[in-house]
Each structure stands twice: as C-alpha cells, then as structure tokens.
mmCIF file of C-alpha atoms in Angstrom:
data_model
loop_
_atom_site.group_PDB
_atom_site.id
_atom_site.type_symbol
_atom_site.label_atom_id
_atom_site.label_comp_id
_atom_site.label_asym_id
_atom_site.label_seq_id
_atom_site.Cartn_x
_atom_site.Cartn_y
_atom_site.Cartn_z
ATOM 1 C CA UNK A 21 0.000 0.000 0.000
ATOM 2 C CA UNK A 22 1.237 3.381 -0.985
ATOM 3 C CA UNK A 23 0.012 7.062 0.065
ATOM 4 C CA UNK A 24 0.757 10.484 -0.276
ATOM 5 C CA UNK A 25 -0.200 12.690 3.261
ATOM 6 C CA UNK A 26 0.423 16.126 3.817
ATOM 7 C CA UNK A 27 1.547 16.511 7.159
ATOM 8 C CA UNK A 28 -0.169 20.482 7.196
ATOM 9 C CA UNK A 29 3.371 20.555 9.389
ATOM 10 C CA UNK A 30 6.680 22.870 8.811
ATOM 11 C CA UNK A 31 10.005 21.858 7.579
ATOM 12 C CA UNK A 32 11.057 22.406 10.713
ATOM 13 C CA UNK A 33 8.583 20.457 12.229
ATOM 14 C CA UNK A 34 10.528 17.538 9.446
ATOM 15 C CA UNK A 35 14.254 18.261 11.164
ATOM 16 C CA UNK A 36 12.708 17.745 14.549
ATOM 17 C CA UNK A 37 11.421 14.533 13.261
ATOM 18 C CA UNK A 38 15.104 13.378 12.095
ATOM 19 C CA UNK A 39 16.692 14.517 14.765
ATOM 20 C CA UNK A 40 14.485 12.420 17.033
ATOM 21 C CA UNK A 41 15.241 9.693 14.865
ATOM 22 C CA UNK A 42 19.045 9.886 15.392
ATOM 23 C CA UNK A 43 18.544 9.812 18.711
ATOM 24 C CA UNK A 44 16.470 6.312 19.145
ATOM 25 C CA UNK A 45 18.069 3.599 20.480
ATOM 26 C CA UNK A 46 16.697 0.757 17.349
ATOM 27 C CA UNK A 47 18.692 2.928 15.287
ATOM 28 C CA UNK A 48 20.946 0.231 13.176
ATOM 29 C CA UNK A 49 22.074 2.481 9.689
ATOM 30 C CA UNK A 50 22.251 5.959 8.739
ATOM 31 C CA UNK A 51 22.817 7.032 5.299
ATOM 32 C CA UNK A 52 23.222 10.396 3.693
ATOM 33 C CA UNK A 53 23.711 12.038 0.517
ATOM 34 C CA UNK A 54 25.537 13.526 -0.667
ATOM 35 C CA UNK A 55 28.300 10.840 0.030
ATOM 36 C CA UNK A 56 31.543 12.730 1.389
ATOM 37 C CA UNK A 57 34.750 11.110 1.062
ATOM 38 C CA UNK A 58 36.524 10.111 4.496
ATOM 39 C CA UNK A 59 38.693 12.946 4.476
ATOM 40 C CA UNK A 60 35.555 15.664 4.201
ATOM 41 C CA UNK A 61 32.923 16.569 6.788
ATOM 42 C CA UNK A 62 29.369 16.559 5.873
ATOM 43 C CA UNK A 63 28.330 19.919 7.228
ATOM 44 C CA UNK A 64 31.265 21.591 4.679
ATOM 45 C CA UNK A 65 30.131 19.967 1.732
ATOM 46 C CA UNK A 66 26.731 21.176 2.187
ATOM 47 C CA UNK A 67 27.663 24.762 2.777
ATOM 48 C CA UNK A 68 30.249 24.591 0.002
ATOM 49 C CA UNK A 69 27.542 23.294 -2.477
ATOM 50 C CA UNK A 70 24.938 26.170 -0.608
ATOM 51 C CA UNK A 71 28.209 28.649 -1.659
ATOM 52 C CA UNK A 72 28.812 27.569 -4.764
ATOM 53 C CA UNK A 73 25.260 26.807 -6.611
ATOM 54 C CA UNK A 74 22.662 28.687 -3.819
ATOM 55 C CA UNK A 75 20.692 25.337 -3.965
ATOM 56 C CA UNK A 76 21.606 21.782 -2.159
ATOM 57 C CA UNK A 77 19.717 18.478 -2.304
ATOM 58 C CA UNK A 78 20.178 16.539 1.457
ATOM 59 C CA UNK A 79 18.776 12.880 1.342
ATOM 60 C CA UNK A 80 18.926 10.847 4.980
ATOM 61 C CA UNK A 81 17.990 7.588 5.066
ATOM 62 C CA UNK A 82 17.607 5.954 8.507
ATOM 63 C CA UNK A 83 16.603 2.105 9.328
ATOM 64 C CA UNK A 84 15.340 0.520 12.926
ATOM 65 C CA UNK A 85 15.570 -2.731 14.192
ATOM 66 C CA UNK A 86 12.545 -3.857 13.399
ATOM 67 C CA UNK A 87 13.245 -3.307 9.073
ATOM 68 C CA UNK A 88 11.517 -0.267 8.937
ATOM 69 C CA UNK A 89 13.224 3.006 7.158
ATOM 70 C CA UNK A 90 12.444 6.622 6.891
ATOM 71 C CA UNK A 91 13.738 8.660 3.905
ATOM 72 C CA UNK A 92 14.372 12.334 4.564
ATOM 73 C CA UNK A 93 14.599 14.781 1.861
ATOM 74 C CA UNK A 94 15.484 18.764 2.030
ATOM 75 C CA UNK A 95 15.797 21.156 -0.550
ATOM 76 C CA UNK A 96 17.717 24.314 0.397
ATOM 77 C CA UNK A 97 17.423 27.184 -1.999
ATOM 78 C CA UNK A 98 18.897 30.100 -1.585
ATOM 79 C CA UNK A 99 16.987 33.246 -2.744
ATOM 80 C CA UNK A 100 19.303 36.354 -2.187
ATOM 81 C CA UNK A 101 22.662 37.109 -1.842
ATOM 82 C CA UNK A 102 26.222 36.694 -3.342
ATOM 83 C CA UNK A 103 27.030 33.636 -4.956
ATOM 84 C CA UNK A 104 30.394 32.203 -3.385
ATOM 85 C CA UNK A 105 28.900 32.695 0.213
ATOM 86 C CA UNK A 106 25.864 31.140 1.697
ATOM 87 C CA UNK A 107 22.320 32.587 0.805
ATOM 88 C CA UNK A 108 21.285 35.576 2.873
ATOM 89 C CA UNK A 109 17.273 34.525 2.232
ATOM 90 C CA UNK A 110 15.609 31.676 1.243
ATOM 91 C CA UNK A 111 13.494 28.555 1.292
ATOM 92 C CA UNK A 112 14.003 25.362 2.206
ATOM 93 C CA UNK A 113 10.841 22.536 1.230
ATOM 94 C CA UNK A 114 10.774 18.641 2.603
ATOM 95 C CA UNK A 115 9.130 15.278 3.059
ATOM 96 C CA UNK A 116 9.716 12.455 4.469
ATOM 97 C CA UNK A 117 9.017 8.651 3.078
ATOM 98 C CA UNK A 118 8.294 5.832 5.550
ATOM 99 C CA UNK A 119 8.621 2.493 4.388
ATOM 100 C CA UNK A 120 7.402 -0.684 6.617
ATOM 101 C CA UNK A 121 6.604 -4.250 5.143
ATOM 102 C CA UNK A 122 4.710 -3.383 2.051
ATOM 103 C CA UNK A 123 3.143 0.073 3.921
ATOM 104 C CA UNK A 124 5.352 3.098 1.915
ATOM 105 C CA UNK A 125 3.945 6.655 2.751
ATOM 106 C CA UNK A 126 5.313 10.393 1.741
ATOM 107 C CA UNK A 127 4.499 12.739 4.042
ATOM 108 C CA UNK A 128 4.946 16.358 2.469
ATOM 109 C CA UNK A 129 5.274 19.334 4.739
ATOM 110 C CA UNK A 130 5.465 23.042 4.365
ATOM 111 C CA UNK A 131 8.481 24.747 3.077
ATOM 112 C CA UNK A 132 9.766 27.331 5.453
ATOM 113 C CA UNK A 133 11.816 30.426 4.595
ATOM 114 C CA UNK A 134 14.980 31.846 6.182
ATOM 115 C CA UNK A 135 16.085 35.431 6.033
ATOM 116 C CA UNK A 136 19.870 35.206 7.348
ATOM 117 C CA UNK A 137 22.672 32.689 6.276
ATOM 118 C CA UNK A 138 23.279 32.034 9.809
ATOM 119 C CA UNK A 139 19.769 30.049 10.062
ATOM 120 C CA UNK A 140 20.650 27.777 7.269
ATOM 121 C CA UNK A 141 24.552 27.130 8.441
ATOM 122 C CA UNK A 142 22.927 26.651 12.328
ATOM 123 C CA UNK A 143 20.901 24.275 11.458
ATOM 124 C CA UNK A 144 23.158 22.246 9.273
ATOM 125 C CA UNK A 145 25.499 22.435 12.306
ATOM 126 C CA UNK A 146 23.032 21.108 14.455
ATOM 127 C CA UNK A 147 22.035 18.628 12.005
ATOM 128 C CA UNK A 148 26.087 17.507 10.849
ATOM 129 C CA UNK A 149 26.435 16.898 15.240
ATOM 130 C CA UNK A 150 23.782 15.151 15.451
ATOM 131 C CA UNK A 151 24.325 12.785 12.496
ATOM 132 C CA UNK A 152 28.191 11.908 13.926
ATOM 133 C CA UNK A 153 26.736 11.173 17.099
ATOM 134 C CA UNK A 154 23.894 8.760 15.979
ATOM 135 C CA UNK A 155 27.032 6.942 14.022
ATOM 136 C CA UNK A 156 28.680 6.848 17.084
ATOM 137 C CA UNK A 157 26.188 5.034 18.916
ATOM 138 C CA UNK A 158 25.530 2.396 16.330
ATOM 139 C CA UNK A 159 29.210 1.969 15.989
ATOM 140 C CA UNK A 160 28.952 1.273 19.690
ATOM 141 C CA UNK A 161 26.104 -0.904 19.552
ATOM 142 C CA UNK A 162 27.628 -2.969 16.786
ATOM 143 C CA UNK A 163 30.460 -3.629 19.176
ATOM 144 C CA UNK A 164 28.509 -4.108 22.385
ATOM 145 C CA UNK A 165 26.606 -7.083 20.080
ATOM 146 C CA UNK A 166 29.372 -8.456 19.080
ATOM 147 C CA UNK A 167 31.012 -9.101 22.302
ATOM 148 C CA UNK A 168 27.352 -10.059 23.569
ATOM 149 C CA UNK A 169 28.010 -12.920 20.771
ATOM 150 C CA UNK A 170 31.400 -13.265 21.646
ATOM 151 C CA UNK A 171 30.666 -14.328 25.056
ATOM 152 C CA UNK A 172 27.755 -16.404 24.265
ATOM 153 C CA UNK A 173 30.281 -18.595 22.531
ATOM 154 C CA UNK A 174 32.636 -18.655 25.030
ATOM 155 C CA UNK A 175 30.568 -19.877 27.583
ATOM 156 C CA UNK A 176 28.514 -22.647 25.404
ATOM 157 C CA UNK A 177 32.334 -23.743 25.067
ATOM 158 C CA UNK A 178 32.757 -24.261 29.271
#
C-alpha cells in the first residue's frame, strides 16, 4: 500500500522529526547524501555546495531494528545574496518517506523560509552533530553485540 499525506506541518517540524530519529536507540544504519569522502565533513560539503550553486539536495535515510526506514529529503534554496557565500534569504521545502513491510507513505510538509545565512549554516550544524553522534552510537552498539556474541560462545564452550 502506498500514500501520499500532507503533514499540514513545517520543515522544521521535518528536522525535529530526524533529529528524534538519530537519537532512538533501534537505530541500526544511517545514510546520507551527498556521500563525502573520508577525508571531508558533511556539514562543509553542504555549505560549500549552498556557496557555490545557492541550492543543495540533502537525502537521509535511517533504518530501525525492526526493518523499517524513513527517507528524509530537504531542498535548500537560496533566494538572495552573493554567490560564493551562503544565501542571505531563502526557502528550504521537505518530506519524508516511511517504508514498513509493504506500507510506503510520503508525508509532504510546508516549506519554510529563512532570512539570514546564519539560520541555514545553524541548522546544518546542528544537524552535521547530530548525524556523527547517531554513528557513534551504532558503531557502539555494533560492538557491544558483538562481544554479547562473543561471550555467548565462550561460555557454550565451558
């Protein structure tokens, strides 16, 4: 079953929603695009992309535990200012798709505008921390299974 819903929610209302997300603890993968190479933070290549072109496309895709995933997608373009630094006004638009067994959804919300670069860069800041810390965890979790498995084995060998 498929279904488009609009939310009648911000954008904003969309990052809360991801950044909740990051913060669960079934979180098992997060994915984003653009891909950065090792060597490159996240939050830079978005605001160099913001610099360069005054628009940039930021997918997220998170999955749970239980199989389900979540697709965020935000459009950031930039409206006024110089080109080679980050749009003084703007908008930036969103929705999310939810997919769970054969249930897929696309929730649309309302684009919200931003009248100073330093709104856009804060909350790609917030977002970029956020992210790295969610990785962190799983990266941790991943471990903490392992050992659990470890273990398991070492005592069905006593």
């Amino acid at each position: 079953m498929s279904s488009v819903v609009n939310t009648g929610k911000s954008v904003m209302d969309l990052l809360n929603e991801l950044l909740n997300d990051l913060n669960r603890d079934d979180l098992v993968l997060v994915e984003r695009l653009p891909y950065v190479r090792e060597y490159e933070r996240y939050r830079d290549v978005i605001t160099n992309i913001l610099k360069e072109f005054h628009i940039a496309l930021v997918l997220v895709r998170v999955t749970f535990s239980d199989g389900s995933r979540k697709g965020y997608v935000f459009l950031i373009r930039g409206e006024g200012g110089e080109l080679g630094k980050l749009p003084t006004m703007g908008v930036v638009e969103g929705y999310v798709v939810t997919m769970k067994g054969s249930d897929k959804r696309k929730l649309l919300y309302m684009p919200v505008k931003f009248e100073k670069a330093g709104d856009v860069e804060a909350r790609i800041m917030e977002f970029a921390n956020m992210y790295r810390r969610a990785e962190e965890r799983i990266s941790q979790l991943r471990l903490m299974r392992e050992a659990d498995k470890d273990y398991a084995l070492f005592y069905e060998e006593i």
